[in-house]
């Protein structure tokens, strides 16, 4: 084999959500199965997670959160279009509905994103390696423009573009999950223009919408990466990101972002992801497929090639 065909960043989302989740994420990082984490600065365990990141030198980005729990910015002090009457974010689908109907004030989105970046620097003592969006809020119409502007103003280059080729054809996904994944992909494709205009970078390919929780397996991760490689010229090294959610299940009331942990975090599915990621069989399959795990900073010198990226996005359109 001449060299790796794919350089893969494996990002564990929701770092800081709860100590048990964080324990599993650190375990996966130390095993070499996770190469990057995304921190929820409004998570119940954000401070202890930041300590773990410093202790183990884990490359850490910001998991910008506009949909779950309590805000960290000015919105927490009074009425805001981002919040319910109880003072919490509107939820995964509630936030989307409010954006779609024009009920979200984008200047308040900017304030919250900037406040979360400030909080990140307070916790970690430095800038994030990347910024992505909890529940993919960063690619929503209008929000993506503000998101790109804030990242550029704060000197952050890397983000996530959740476009997974063929996600609409994944037969194992239940209809609601497949519909959500396709909506995320459509939003992400529309976000390419503002992301590019403000100089953001992302990997050539993305996997994770179809391999979340119980749907993760060695075969499916390998297959999704293989699908991303279709049509890529021989000898070209593709950069890719695998989004993952490993960890030990949360035990209420510990965890969450202000309202306690959700059902997904308390389920066996997080532990399932941890076991799949750390299993020798996955690493053996990836090596056989020509996939090399790496940290995000190893990709700093390689912005996705314009020709390759254009080809990939064209193939990914519904």
mmCIF file with all atom_site columns, N, CA and C in Angstrom, residues 39 57 71 73 77 91 97 101-102 114 117 128 139 153 157 180 184 187 195 201 223 226 251-252 257 269 281 285 317:
data_model
loop_
_atom_site.group_PDB
_atom_site.id
_atom_site.type_symbol
_atom_site.label_atom_id
_atom_site.label_alt_id
_atom_site.label_comp_id
_atom_site.label_asym_id
_atom_site.label_entity_id
_atom_site.label_seq_id
_atom_site.pdbx_PDB_ins_code
_atom_site.Cartn_x
_atom_site.Cartn_y
_atom_site.Cartn_z
_atom_site.occupancy
_atom_site.B_iso_or_equiv
_atom_site.pdbx_formal_charge
_atom_site.auth_seq_id
_atom_site.auth_comp_id
_atom_site.auth_asym_id
_atom_site.auth_atom_id
_atom_site.pdbx_PDB_model_num
ATOM 1  N N  . UNK A 1 39  ? -16.443 20.283 23.055 1.00 0.00 ? 39  UNK A N  1
ATOM 2  C CA . UNK A 1 39  ? -16.870 20.585 24.422 1.00 0.00 ? 39  UNK A CA 1
ATOM 3  C C  . UNK A 1 39  ? -18.135 21.435 24.457 1.00 0.00 ? 39  UNK A C  1
ATOM 4  N N  . UNK A 1 57  ? -3.987  16.272 27.307 1.00 0.00 ? 57  UNK A N  1
ATOM 5  C CA . UNK A 1 57  ? -3.620  16.953 26.060 1.00 0.00 ? 57  UNK A CA 1
ATOM 6  C C  . UNK A 1 57  ? -4.526  16.519 24.899 1.00 0.00 ? 57  UNK A C  1
ATOM 7  N N  . UNK A 1 71  ? -28.410 29.009 28.371 1.00 0.00 ? 71  UNK A N  1
ATOM 8  C CA . UNK A 1 71  ? -27.353 29.757 27.678 1.00 0.00 ? 71  UNK A CA 1
ATOM 9  C C  . UNK A 1 71  ? -26.270 30.197 28.657 1.00 0.00 ? 71  UNK A C  1
ATOM 10 N N  . UNK A 1 73  ? -24.598 33.240 27.687 1.00 0.00 ? 73  UNK A N  1
ATOM 11 C CA . UNK A 1 73  ? -24.477 34.654 27.350 1.00 0.00 ? 73  UNK A CA 1
ATOM 12 C C  . UNK A 1 73  ? -25.567 35.515 27.951 1.00 0.00 ? 73  UNK A C  1
ATOM 13 N N  . UNK A 1 77  ? -30.078 36.390 31.193 1.00 0.00 ? 77  UNK A N  1
ATOM 14 C CA . UNK A 1 77  ? -30.465 37.440 32.135 1.00 0.00 ? 77  UNK A CA 1
ATOM 15 C C  . UNK A 1 77  ? -31.861 37.993 31.885 1.00 0.00 ? 77  UNK A C  1
ATOM 16 N N  . UNK A 1 91  ? -34.873 23.549 22.251 1.00 0.00 ? 91  UNK A N  1
ATOM 17 C CA . UNK A 1 91  ? -34.822 22.136 21.909 1.00 0.00 ? 91  UNK A CA 1
ATOM 18 C C  . UNK A 1 91  ? -34.394 21.898 20.473 1.00 0.00 ? 91  UNK A C  1
ATOM 19 N N  . UNK A 1 97  ? -37.720 24.993 14.294 1.00 0.00 ? 97  UNK A N  1
ATOM 20 C CA . UNK A 1 97  ? -39.015 25.574 13.927 1.00 0.00 ? 97  UNK A CA 1
ATOM 21 C C  . UNK A 1 97  ? -38.990 27.096 14.093 1.00 0.00 ? 97  UNK A C  1
ATOM 22 N N  . UNK A 1 101 ? -39.483 29.907 11.020 1.00 0.00 ? 101 UNK A N  1
ATOM 23 C CA . UNK A 1 101 ? -40.593 30.865 11.021 1.00 0.00 ? 101 UNK A CA 1
ATOM 24 C C  . UNK A 1 101 ? -40.148 32.298 11.288 1.00 0.00 ? 101 UNK A C  1
ATOM 25 N N  . UNK A 1 102 ? -38.833 32.512 11.361 1.00 0.00 ? 102 UNK A N  1
ATOM 26 C CA . UNK A 1 102 ? -38.317 33.852 11.600 1.00 0.00 ? 102 UNK A CA 1
ATOM 27 C C  . UNK A 1 102 ? -38.423 34.308 13.031 1.00 0.00 ? 102 UNK A C  1
ATOM 28 N N  . UNK A 1 114 ? -20.607 34.138 20.735 1.00 0.00 ? 114 UNK A N  1
ATOM 29 C CA . UNK A 1 114 ? -19.434 34.843 21.246 1.00 0.00 ? 114 UNK A CA 1
ATOM 30 C C  . UNK A 1 114 ? -19.227 34.547 22.728 1.00 0.00 ? 114 UNK A C  1
ATOM 31 N N  . UNK A 1 117 ? -17.662 31.121 23.110 1.00 0.00 ? 117 UNK A N  1
ATOM 32 C CA . UNK A 1 117 ? -16.233 31.158 22.797 1.00 0.00 ? 117 UNK A CA 1
ATOM 33 C C  . UNK A 1 117 ? -15.430 31.743 23.967 1.00 0.00 ? 117 UNK A C  1
ATOM 34 N N  . UNK A 1 128 ? -10.254 27.242 20.661 1.00 0.00 ? 128 UNK A N  1
ATOM 35 C CA . UNK A 1 128 ? -10.662 25.897 20.247 1.00 0.00 ? 128 UNK A CA 1
ATOM 36 C C  . UNK A 1 128 ? -9.970  25.471 18.960 1.00 0.00 ? 128 UNK A C  1
ATOM 37 N N  . UNK A 1 139 ? -25.512 24.821 10.845 1.00 0.00 ? 139 UNK A N  1
ATOM 38 C CA . UNK A 1 139 ? -25.755 24.883 9.401  1.00 0.00 ? 139 UNK A CA 1
ATOM 39 C C  . UNK A 1 139 ? -27.161 25.345 9.063  1.00 0.00 ? 139 UNK A C  1
ATOM 40 N N  . UNK A 1 153 ? -14.128 36.143 12.857 1.00 0.00 ? 153 UNK A N  1
ATOM 41 C CA . UNK A 1 153 ? -13.721 37.228 13.750 1.00 0.00 ? 153 UNK A CA 1
ATOM 42 C C  . UNK A 1 153 ? -12.877 36.732 14.913 1.00 0.00 ? 153 UNK A C  1
ATOM 43 N N  . UNK A 1 157 ? -10.655 28.467 12.166 1.00 0.00 ? 157 UNK A N  1
ATOM 44 C CA . UNK A 1 157 ? -10.738 28.091 10.756 1.00 0.00 ? 157 UNK A CA 1
ATOM 45 C C  . UNK A 1 157 ? -11.566 26.836 10.514 1.00 0.00 ? 157 UNK A C  1
ATOM 46 N N  . UNK A 1 180 ? -34.455 13.378 9.272  1.00 0.00 ? 180 UNK A N  1
ATOM 47 C CA . UNK A 1 180 ? -33.659 14.401 9.954  1.00 0.00 ? 180 UNK A CA 1
ATOM 48 C C  . UNK A 1 180 ? -32.264 14.488 9.335  1.00 0.00 ? 180 UNK A C  1
ATOM 49 N N  . UNK A 1 184 ? -30.527 17.763 7.627  1.00 0.00 ? 184 UNK A N  1
ATOM 50 C CA . UNK A 1 184 ? -29.229 18.296 8.042  1.00 0.00 ? 184 UNK A CA 1
ATOM 51 C C  . UNK A 1 184 ? -28.312 18.434 6.833  1.00 0.00 ? 184 UNK A C  1
ATOM 52 N N  . UNK A 1 187 ? -29.312 21.426 4.663  1.00 0.00 ? 187 UNK A N  1
ATOM 53 C CA . UNK A 1 187 ? -28.873 22.672 5.287  1.00 0.00 ? 187 UNK A CA 1
ATOM 54 C C  . UNK A 1 187 ? -27.359 22.849 5.143  1.00 0.00 ? 187 UNK A C  1
ATOM 55 N N  . UNK A 1 195 ? -19.859 29.566 4.546  1.00 0.00 ? 195 UNK A N  1
ATOM 56 C CA . UNK A 1 195 ? -18.654 29.004 5.167  1.00 0.00 ? 195 UNK A CA 1
ATOM 57 C C  . UNK A 1 195 ? -17.429 29.321 4.306  1.00 0.00 ? 195 UNK A C  1
ATOM 58 N N  . UNK A 1 201 ? -12.752 26.071 6.943  1.00 0.00 ? 201 UNK A N  1
ATOM 59 C CA . UNK A 1 201 ? -12.265 24.823 6.371  1.00 0.00 ? 201 UNK A CA 1
ATOM 60 C C  . UNK A 1 201 ? -13.038 23.675 6.987  1.00 0.00 ? 201 UNK A C  1
ATOM 61 N N  . UNK A 1 223 ? -18.220 0.987  5.450  1.00 0.00 ? 223 UNK A N  1
ATOM 62 C CA . UNK A 1 223 ? -18.996 1.175  4.229  1.00 0.00 ? 223 UNK A CA 1
ATOM 63 C C  . UNK A 1 223 ? -19.246 2.634  3.916  1.00 0.00 ? 223 UNK A C  1
ATOM 64 N N  . UNK A 1 226 ? -16.118 4.048  2.529  1.00 0.00 ? 226 UNK A N  1
ATOM 65 C CA . UNK A 1 226 ? -15.915 3.554  1.164  1.00 0.00 ? 226 UNK A CA 1
ATOM 66 C C  . UNK A 1 226 ? -16.804 4.305  0.176  1.00 0.00 ? 226 UNK A C  1
ATOM 67 N N  . UNK A 1 251 ? -26.334 8.806  34.560 1.00 0.00 ? 251 UNK A N  1
ATOM 68 C CA . UNK A 1 251 ? -27.236 8.370  35.619 1.00 0.00 ? 251 UNK A CA 1
ATOM 69 C C  . UNK A 1 251 ? -27.860 9.626  36.230 1.00 0.00 ? 251 UNK A C  1
ATOM 70 N N  . UNK A 1 252 ? -29.151 9.871  35.970 1.00 0.00 ? 252 UNK A N  1
ATOM 71 C CA . UNK A 1 252 ? -29.796 11.070 36.509 1.00 0.00 ? 252 UNK A CA 1
ATOM 72 C C  . UNK A 1 252 ? -29.683 11.127 38.031 1.00 0.00 ? 252 UNK A C  1
ATOM 73 N N  . UNK A 1 257 ? -27.381 19.848 30.349 1.00 0.00 ? 257 UNK A N  1
ATOM 74 C CA . UNK A 1 257 ? -26.950 21.237 30.155 1.00 0.00 ? 257 UNK A CA 1
ATOM 75 C C  . UNK A 1 257 ? -27.835 22.185 30.957 1.00 0.00 ? 257 UNK A C  1
ATOM 76 N N  . UNK A 1 269 ? -26.798 3.065  24.216 1.00 0.00 ? 269 UNK A N  1
ATOM 77 C CA . UNK A 1 269 ? -26.263 3.360  22.889 1.00 0.00 ? 269 UNK A CA 1
ATOM 78 C C  . UNK A 1 269 ? -24.917 4.076  22.937 1.00 0.00 ? 269 UNK A C  1
ATOM 79 N N  . UNK A 1 281 ? -11.230 -4.802 16.130 1.00 0.00 ? 281 UNK A N  1
ATOM 80 C CA . UNK A 1 281 ? -11.754 -5.110 14.799 1.00 0.00 ? 281 UNK A CA 1
ATOM 81 C C  . UNK A 1 281 ? -11.961 -3.861 13.957 1.00 0.00 ? 281 UNK A C  1
ATOM 82 N N  . UNK A 1 285 ? -9.981  -3.097 10.497 1.00 0.00 ? 285 UNK A N  1
ATOM 83 C CA . UNK A 1 285 ? -10.706 -2.858 9.252  1.00 0.00 ? 285 UNK A CA 1
ATOM 84 C C  . UNK A 1 285 ? -10.294 -1.529 8.632  1.00 0.00 ? 285 UNK A C  1
ATOM 85 N N  . UNK A 1 317 ? -25.281 15.864 -3.555 1.00 0.00 ? 317 UNK A N  1
ATOM 86 C CA . UNK A 1 317 ? -26.566 16.567 -3.604 1.00 0.00 ? 317 UNK A CA 1
ATOM 87 C C  . UNK A 1 317 ? -27.713 15.570 -3.799 1.00 0.00 ? 317 UNK A C  1
#
